Coordinates of C-alpha atoms in Angstrom, one line a residue:
E1 CA -9.3 12.2 -8.6
L2 CA -8.9 10.3 -5.7
E3 CA -11.4 9.7 -3.4
L4 CA -10.7 7.6 -0.2
D5 CA -12.8 7.1 3.0
L6 CA -11.0 5.4 6.0
S7 CA -13.3 7.2 8.4
G8 CA -14.2 5.0 12.0
T9 CA -11.3 2.7 11.2
T10 CA -8.6 1.3 13.0
V11 CA -5.9 2.5 10.4
A12 CA -3.0 4.5 11.7
D13 CA 0.7 5.5 10.8
G14 CA 1.3 2.8 8.7
T15 CA -1.7 3.4 6.5
G16 CA -0.9 6.8 6.1
A17 CA 3.2 6.2 5.3
A18 CA 2.1 3.8 2.6
L19 CA -0.9 6.1 1.0
G20 CA 1.7 9.3 1.3
Q21 CA 4.4 6.9 -1.1
S22 CA 1.4 5.8 -3.1
L23 CA 0.6 9.6 -3.6
M24 CA 3.8 10.4 -4.8
A25 CA 3.5 8.2 -7.9
C26 CA 0.3 10.3 -9.1
A27 CA 2.3 12.9 -10.8
C28 CA -1.2 13.7 -12.2
L29 CA -3.6 14.3 -9.2
V30 CA -5.9 17.6 -9.5
K31 CA -8.6 16.1 -7.2
A32 CA -8.4 14.4 -3.7
N33 CA -11.0 13.8 -0.6
L34 CA -9.3 12.2 1.9
N35 CA -11.4 11.3 5.0
F36 CA -9.2 9.9 8.1
R37 CA -11.8 11.3 11.3
N38 CA -12.1 8.8 14.0
T39 CA -8.8 7.1 13.3
K40 CA -5.8 6.3 14.9
L41 CA -3.9 8.4 12.4
G42 CA -0.9 10.2 13.8
D43 CA 1.7 12.8 13.3
R44 CA 4.3 10.0 11.4
G45 CA 1.6 9.1 9.4
G46 CA 0.1 12.2 8.5
R47 CA 3.4 14.1 7.9
A48 CA 3.7 11.2 5.5
L49 CA 0.5 11.8 3.9
A50 CA 0.8 15.6 3.6
A51 CA 4.7 14.8 1.7
G52 CA 2.5 12.8 -1.2
L53 CA -0.1 15.7 -1.9
N54 CA 3.1 18.0 -2.5
R55 CA 1.6 17.7 -6.2
P56 CA 1.9 20.4 -8.3
G57 CA -1.1 19.9 -10.7
L58 CA -3.4 19.5 -7.4
E59 CA -6.4 22.0 -7.6
D60 CA -9.0 20.9 -4.9
L61 CA -8.0 19.0 -1.7
T62 CA -10.6 17.8 1.0
V63 CA -8.5 16.4 4.1
L64 CA -10.5 15.1 7.2
L65 CA -8.7 14.4 10.4
S66 CA -10.7 15.1 12.8
N67 CA -10.6 12.9 16.0
S68 CA -7.7 11.3 15.1
A69 CA -3.9 11.5 17.0
V70 CA -2.4 14.1 14.7
G71 CA -1.3 17.6 15.9
D72 CA 1.1 20.6 14.6
V73 CA 3.7 18.1 13.1
T74 CA 1.1 17.2 10.6
A75 CA -0.4 20.6 10.3
T76 CA 3.3 22.0 9.6
A77 CA 4.0 19.2 7.1
F78 CA 0.8 20.0 5.2
G79 CA 1.5 24.0 5.0
V80 CA 4.8 22.9 3.8
S81 CA 3.4 20.4 0.9
L82 CA 0.6 22.9 -0.2
C83 CA 3.1 25.5 -0.8
S84 CA 4.0 23.5 -3.6
C85 CA 0.6 23.3 -5.1
P86 CA 0.3 26.4 -7.2
K87 CA -3.2 25.9 -8.7
L88 CA -5.0 25.0 -5.4
H89 CA -8.3 27.0 -5.6
R90 CA -10.5 24.7 -3.0
T91 CA -9.6 23.2 0.3
V92 CA -11.5 21.6 2.9
I93 CA -9.0 20.8 6.1
S94 CA -10.7 19.7 9.1
F95 CA -8.5 19.3 12.5
C96 CA -11.3 19.3 15.0
G97 CA -10.6 17.3 18.1
T98 CA -7.3 16.9 17.5
M99 CA -3.6 18.2 19.7
L100 CA -3.2 21.1 16.9
N101 CA -2.1 24.2 18.5
D102 CA -0.7 27.8 17.4
A103 CA 2.6 26.8 15.7
G104 CA 1.0 24.1 13.7
F105 CA -1.8 26.5 12.7
E106 CA 0.3 29.4 11.8
A107 CA 2.4 27.0 9.3
L108 CA -0.9 25.3 7.8
L109 CA -1.9 28.7 7.0
G110 CA 1.8 29.8 5.4
G111 CA 0.6 27.0 3.1
L112 CA -2.5 28.4 2.1
V113 CA -1.4 31.4 1.2
S114 CA -2.0 31.4 -2.9
K115 CA -3.1 33.8 -5.3
K116 CA -5.2 30.9 -6.7
L117 CA -7.1 29.9 -3.6
Q118 CA -10.9 31.0 -3.8
E119 CA -13.0 28.6 -1.5
L120 CA -11.3 27.5 2.2
D121 CA -13.1 25.6 4.8
L122 CA -11.0 25.3 8.1
R123 CA -12.9 23.3 10.7
L124 CA -10.9 23.9 14.2
D125 CA -13.2 22.9 17.1
D126 CA -11.9 21.7 19.9
T127 CA -8.1 22.0 19.2
L128 CA -5.5 23.7 21.4
I129 CA -5.3 27.2 19.4
T130 CA -5.6 30.4 21.0
D131 CA -6.1 33.8 20.7
K132 CA -2.8 33.9 18.4
S133 CA -4.0 31.7 16.1
G134 CA -7.1 34.0 15.6
I135 CA -5.0 36.9 15.1
A136 CA -2.9 34.9 12.4
L137 CA -5.7 33.8 11.0
G138 CA -6.9 37.7 10.3
K139 CA -3.5 38.6 8.6
F140 CA -4.2 35.6 6.2
L141 CA -7.3 36.7 5.6
R142 CA -6.1 39.9 4.4
S143 CA -3.5 38.4 2.1
C144 CA -6.5 36.0 0.3
G145 CA -7.9 38.8 -2.4
R146 CA -9.3 35.9 -4.3
M147 CA -10.7 34.6 -2.1
T148 CA -14.9 34.1 -2.4
T149 CA -16.1 31.5 -0.1
I150 CA -14.4 31.3 3.5
T151 CA -16.2 28.7 6.1
L152 CA -15.1 28.7 9.8

């Protein structure tokens, strides 16, 4: 289990990249709680962080990126990485106050399609998503037969 709270610090892409590299060595990671709220983390660091979370044994993930400099590149990278997490059953992801738009959101949803996902908490206020993302979310939710808890 990994818990890391860097909220409100001046960490940026270098820290995200280093952490992503370190996470790649954590073959048995089951639970991760990463808090990068109110930091300078951007898409370069976010993409590396997402790549480090490409862990087949990951079951429980919380990633808080609110009010950072991330956007579609990071969301897309998380979508790609989470496709490789077949055991993921609980996910909390916050992109509040970021540059996330429809393309990144749809890519993120693509990575969350899982037969095991039961709990999902997506925090998206103050982003650039539009009705297009709402339609994509509706389609996504119809495909989540095992979902027991959804928080939007």
